[in-house]
PDB file of C-alpha atoms in Angstrom:
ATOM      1  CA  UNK W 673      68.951 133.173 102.556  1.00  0.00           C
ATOM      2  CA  UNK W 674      72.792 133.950 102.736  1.00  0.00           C
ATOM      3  CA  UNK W 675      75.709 132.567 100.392  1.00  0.00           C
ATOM      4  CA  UNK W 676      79.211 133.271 101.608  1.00  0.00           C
ATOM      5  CA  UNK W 677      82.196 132.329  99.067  1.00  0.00           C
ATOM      6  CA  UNK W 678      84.307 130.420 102.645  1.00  0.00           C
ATOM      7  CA  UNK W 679      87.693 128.973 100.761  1.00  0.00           C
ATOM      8  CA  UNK W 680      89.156 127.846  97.756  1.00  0.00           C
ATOM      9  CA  UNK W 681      91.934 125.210  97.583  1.00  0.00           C
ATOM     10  CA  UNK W 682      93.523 124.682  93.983  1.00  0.00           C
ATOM     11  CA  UNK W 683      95.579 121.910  93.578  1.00  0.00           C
ATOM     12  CA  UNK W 684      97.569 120.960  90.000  1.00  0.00           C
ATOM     13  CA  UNK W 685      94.930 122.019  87.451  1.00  0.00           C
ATOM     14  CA  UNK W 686      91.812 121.922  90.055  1.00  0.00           C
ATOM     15  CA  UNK W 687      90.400 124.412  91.948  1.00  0.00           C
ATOM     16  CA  UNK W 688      87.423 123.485  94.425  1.00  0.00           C
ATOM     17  CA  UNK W 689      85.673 126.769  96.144  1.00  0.00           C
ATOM     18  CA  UNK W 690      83.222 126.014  99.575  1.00  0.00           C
ATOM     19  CA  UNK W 691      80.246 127.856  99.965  1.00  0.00           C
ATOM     20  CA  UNK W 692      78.350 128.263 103.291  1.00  0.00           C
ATOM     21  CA  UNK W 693      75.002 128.466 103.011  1.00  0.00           C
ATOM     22  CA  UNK W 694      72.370 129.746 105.534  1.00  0.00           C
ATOM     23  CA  UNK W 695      68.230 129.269 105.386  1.00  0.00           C
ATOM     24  CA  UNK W 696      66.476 130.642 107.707  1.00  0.00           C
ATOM     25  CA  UNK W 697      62.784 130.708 108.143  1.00  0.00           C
ATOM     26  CA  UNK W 698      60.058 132.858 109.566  1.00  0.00           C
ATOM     27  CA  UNK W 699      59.144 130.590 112.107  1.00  0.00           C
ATOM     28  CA  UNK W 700      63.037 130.364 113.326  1.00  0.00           C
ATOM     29  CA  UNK W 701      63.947 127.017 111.574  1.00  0.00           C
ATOM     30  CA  UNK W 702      67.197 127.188 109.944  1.00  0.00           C
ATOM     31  CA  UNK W 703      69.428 125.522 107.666  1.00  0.00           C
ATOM     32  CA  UNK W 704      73.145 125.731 107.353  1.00  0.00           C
ATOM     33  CA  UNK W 705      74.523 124.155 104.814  1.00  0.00           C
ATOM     34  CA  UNK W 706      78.481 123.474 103.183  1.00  0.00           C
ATOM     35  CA  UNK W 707      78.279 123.050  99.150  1.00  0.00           C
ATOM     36  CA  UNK W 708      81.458 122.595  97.319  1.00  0.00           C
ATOM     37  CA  UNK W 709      82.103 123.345  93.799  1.00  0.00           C
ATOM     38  CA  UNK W 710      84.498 121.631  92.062  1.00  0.00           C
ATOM     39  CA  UNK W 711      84.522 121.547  88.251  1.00  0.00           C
ATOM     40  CA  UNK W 712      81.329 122.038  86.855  1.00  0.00           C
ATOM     41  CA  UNK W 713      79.785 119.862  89.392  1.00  0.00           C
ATOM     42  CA  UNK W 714      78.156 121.989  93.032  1.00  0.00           C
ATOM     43  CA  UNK W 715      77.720 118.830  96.276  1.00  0.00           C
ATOM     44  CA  UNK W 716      76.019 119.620  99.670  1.00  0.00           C
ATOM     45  CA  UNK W 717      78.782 118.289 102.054  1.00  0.00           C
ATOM     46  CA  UNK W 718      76.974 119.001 105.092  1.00  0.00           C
ATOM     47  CA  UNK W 719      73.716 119.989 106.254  1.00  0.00           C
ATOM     48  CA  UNK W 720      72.506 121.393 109.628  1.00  0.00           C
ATOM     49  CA  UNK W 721      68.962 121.804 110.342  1.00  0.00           C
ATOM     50  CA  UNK W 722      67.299 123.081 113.520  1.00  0.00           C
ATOM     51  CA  UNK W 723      64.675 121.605 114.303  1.00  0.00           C
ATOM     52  CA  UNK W 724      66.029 118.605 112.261  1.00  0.00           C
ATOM     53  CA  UNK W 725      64.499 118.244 108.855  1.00  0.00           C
ATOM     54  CA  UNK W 726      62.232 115.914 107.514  1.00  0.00           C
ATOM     55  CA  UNK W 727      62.820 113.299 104.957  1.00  0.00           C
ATOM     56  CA  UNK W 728      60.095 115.105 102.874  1.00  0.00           C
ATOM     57  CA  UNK W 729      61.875 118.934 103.485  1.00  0.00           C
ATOM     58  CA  UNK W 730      64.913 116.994 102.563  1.00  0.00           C
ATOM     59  CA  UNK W 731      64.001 115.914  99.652  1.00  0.00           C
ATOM     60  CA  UNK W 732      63.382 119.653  98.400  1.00  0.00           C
ATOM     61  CA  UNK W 733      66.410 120.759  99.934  1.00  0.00           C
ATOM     62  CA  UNK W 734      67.954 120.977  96.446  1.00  0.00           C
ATOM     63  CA  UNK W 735      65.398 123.218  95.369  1.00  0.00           C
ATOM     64  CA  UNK W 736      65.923 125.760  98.140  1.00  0.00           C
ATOM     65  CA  UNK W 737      69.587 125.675  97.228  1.00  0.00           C
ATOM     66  CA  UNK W 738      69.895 125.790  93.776  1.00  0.00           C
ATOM     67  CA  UNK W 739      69.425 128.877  92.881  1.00  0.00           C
ATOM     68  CA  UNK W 740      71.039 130.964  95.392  1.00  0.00           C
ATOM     69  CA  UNK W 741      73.792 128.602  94.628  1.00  0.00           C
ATOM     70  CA  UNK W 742      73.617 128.972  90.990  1.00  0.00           C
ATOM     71  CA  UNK W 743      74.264 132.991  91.452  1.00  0.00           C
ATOM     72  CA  UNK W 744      76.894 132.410  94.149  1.00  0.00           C
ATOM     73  CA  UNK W 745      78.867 129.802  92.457  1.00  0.00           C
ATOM     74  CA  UNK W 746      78.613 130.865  88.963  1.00  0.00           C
ATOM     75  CA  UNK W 747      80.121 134.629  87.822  1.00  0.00           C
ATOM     76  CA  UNK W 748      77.704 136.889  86.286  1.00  0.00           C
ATOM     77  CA  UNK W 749      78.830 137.173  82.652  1.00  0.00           C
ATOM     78  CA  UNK W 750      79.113 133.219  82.166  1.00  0.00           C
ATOM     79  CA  UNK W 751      75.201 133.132  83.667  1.00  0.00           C
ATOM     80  CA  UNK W 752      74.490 135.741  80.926  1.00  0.00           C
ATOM     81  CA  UNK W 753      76.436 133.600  78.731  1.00  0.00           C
ATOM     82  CA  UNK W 754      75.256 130.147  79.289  1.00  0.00           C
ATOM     83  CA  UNK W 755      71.352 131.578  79.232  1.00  0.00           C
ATOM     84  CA  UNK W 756      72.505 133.125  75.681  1.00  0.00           C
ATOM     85  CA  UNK W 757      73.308 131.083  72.779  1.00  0.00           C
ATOM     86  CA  UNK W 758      75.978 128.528  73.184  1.00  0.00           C
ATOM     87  CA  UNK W 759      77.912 130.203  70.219  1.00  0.00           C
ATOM     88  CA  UNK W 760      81.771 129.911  71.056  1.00  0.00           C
ATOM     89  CA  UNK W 761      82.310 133.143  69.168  1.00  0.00           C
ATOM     90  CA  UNK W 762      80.180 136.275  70.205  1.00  0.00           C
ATOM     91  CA  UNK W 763      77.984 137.852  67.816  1.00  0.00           C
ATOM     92  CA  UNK W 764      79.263 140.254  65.784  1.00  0.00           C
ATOM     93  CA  UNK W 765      78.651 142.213  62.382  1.00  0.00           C
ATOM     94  CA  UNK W 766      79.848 141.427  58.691  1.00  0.00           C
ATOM     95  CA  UNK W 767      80.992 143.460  55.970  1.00  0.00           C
ATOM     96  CA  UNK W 768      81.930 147.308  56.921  1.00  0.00           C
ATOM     97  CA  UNK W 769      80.673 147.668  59.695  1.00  0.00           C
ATOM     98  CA  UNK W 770      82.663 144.867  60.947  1.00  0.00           C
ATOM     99  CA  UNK W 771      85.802 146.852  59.683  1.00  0.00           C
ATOM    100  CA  UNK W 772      84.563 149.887  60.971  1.00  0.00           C
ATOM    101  CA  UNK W 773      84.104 147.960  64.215  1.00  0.00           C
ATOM    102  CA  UNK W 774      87.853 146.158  64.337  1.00  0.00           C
ATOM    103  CA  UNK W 775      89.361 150.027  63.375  1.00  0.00           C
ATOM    104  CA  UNK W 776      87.965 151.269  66.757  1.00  0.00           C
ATOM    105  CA  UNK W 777      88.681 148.242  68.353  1.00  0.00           C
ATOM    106  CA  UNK W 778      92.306 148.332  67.271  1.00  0.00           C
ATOM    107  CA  UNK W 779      92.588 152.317  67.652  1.00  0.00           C
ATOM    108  CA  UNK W 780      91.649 152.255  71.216  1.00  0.00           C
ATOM    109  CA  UNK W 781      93.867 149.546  72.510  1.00  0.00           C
ATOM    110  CA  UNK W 782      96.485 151.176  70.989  1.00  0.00           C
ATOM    111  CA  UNK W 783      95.428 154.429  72.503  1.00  0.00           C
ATOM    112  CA  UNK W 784      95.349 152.286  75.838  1.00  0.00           C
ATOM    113  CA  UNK W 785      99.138 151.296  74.823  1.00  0.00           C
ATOM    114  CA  UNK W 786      97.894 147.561  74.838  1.00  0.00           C
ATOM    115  CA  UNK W 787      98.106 144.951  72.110  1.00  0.00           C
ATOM    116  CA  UNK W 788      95.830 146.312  69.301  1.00  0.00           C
ATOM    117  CA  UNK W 789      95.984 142.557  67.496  1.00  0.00           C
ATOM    118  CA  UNK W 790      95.002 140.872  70.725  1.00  0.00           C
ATOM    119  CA  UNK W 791      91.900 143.418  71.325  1.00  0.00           C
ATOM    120  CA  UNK W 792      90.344 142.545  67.571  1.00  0.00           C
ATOM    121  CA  UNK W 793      91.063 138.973  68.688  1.00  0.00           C
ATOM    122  CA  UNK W 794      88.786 138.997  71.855  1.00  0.00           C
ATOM    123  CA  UNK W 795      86.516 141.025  70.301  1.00  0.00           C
ATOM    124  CA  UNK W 796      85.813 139.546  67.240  1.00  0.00           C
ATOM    125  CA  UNK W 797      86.226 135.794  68.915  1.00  0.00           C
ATOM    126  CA  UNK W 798      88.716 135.534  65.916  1.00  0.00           C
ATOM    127  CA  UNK W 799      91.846 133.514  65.770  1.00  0.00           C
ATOM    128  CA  UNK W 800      95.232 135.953  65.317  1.00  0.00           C
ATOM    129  CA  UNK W 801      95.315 135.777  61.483  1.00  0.00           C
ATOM    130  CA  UNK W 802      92.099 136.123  60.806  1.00  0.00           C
ATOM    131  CA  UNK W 803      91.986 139.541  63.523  1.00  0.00           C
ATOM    132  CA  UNK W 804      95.295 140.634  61.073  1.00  0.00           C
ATOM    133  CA  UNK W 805      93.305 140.126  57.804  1.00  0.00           C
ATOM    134  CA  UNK W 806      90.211 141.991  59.574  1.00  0.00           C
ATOM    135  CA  UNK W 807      93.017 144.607  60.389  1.00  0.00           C
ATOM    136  CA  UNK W 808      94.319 144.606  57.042  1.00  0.00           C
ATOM    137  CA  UNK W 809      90.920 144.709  55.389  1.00  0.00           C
ATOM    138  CA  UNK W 810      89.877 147.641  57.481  1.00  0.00           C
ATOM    139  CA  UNK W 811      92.847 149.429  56.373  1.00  0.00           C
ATOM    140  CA  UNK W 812      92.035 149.340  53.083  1.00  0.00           C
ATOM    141  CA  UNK W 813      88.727 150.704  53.404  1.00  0.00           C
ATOM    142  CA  UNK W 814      90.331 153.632  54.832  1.00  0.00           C
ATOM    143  CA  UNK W 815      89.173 153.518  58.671  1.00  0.00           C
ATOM    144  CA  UNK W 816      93.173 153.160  59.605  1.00  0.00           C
ATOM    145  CA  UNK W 817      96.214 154.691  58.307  1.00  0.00           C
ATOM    146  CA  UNK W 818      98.014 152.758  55.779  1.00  0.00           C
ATOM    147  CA  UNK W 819     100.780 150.811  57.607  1.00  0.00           C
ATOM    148  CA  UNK W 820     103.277 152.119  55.227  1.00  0.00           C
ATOM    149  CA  UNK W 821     103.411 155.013  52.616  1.00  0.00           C
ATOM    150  CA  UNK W 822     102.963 153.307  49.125  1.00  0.00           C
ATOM    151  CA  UNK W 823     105.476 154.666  46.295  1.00  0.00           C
TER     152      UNK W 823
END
């Protein structure tokens, strides 16, 4: 069984990506076929059997496919994602250590020289001021420096 990524064509807001996809048996049948994925929806466009298939073998040629399909079409992080919960926002800790958590967050984006607010954001799943309260919050538990010297 091979999946190769062929094209992609994106036109306006949609993108559709072809995949060619070979069977091939141990008695030398095989099976090429085109799928296309477009949106969240994978067709077979073509199929090409030799020897030609039967209508039985054709009926469970959506079986054979689908999961070799399934890891071509779909990236690995949203397959780990859509097996995990279908929480929007990724799982993450309360109280201190949720502080302690945005403070390293922040500290090492701006270490990187990126945009420390942006990093709590994607991390936490948080909107912006939410991420600057978390900031805030973890400031005054002392795991940043204070953004100004108090008088």
């Amino acid at each position: 069984m091979s999946v190769r990524h062929t094209w992609v064509v994106s036109e306006g807001g949609a993108t559709a990506s072809w995949f060619d996809v070979r069977l091939a048996f141990a008695d030398g049948a095989r099976v090429d076929a085109l799928a296309v994925l477009s949106g969240q929806d994978v067709r077979v466009e073509d199929v090409r059997a030799e020897p030609p298939l039967s209508l039985d073998d054709l009926a469970v040629l959506a079986e054979w496919l689908e999961t070799p399909l399934f890891e071509a079409c779909v990236p690995a992080p949203a397959r780990a994602a859509a097996a995990a919960s279908r929480r929007a926002r990724p799982a993450w800790p309360r109280g201190r250590e949720e502080r302690r958590l945005v403070a390293q967050e922040y500290r090492a984006a701006r270490e990187e020289g990126g945009d420390a607010v942006l990093a709590v954001m994607r991390a936490t799943g948080r909107g912006r001021r939410r991420s600057l309260r978390l900031i805030g919050q973890a400031r005054d538990e002392g795991f940043l420096a204070p953004r100004r010297a108090r008088r």
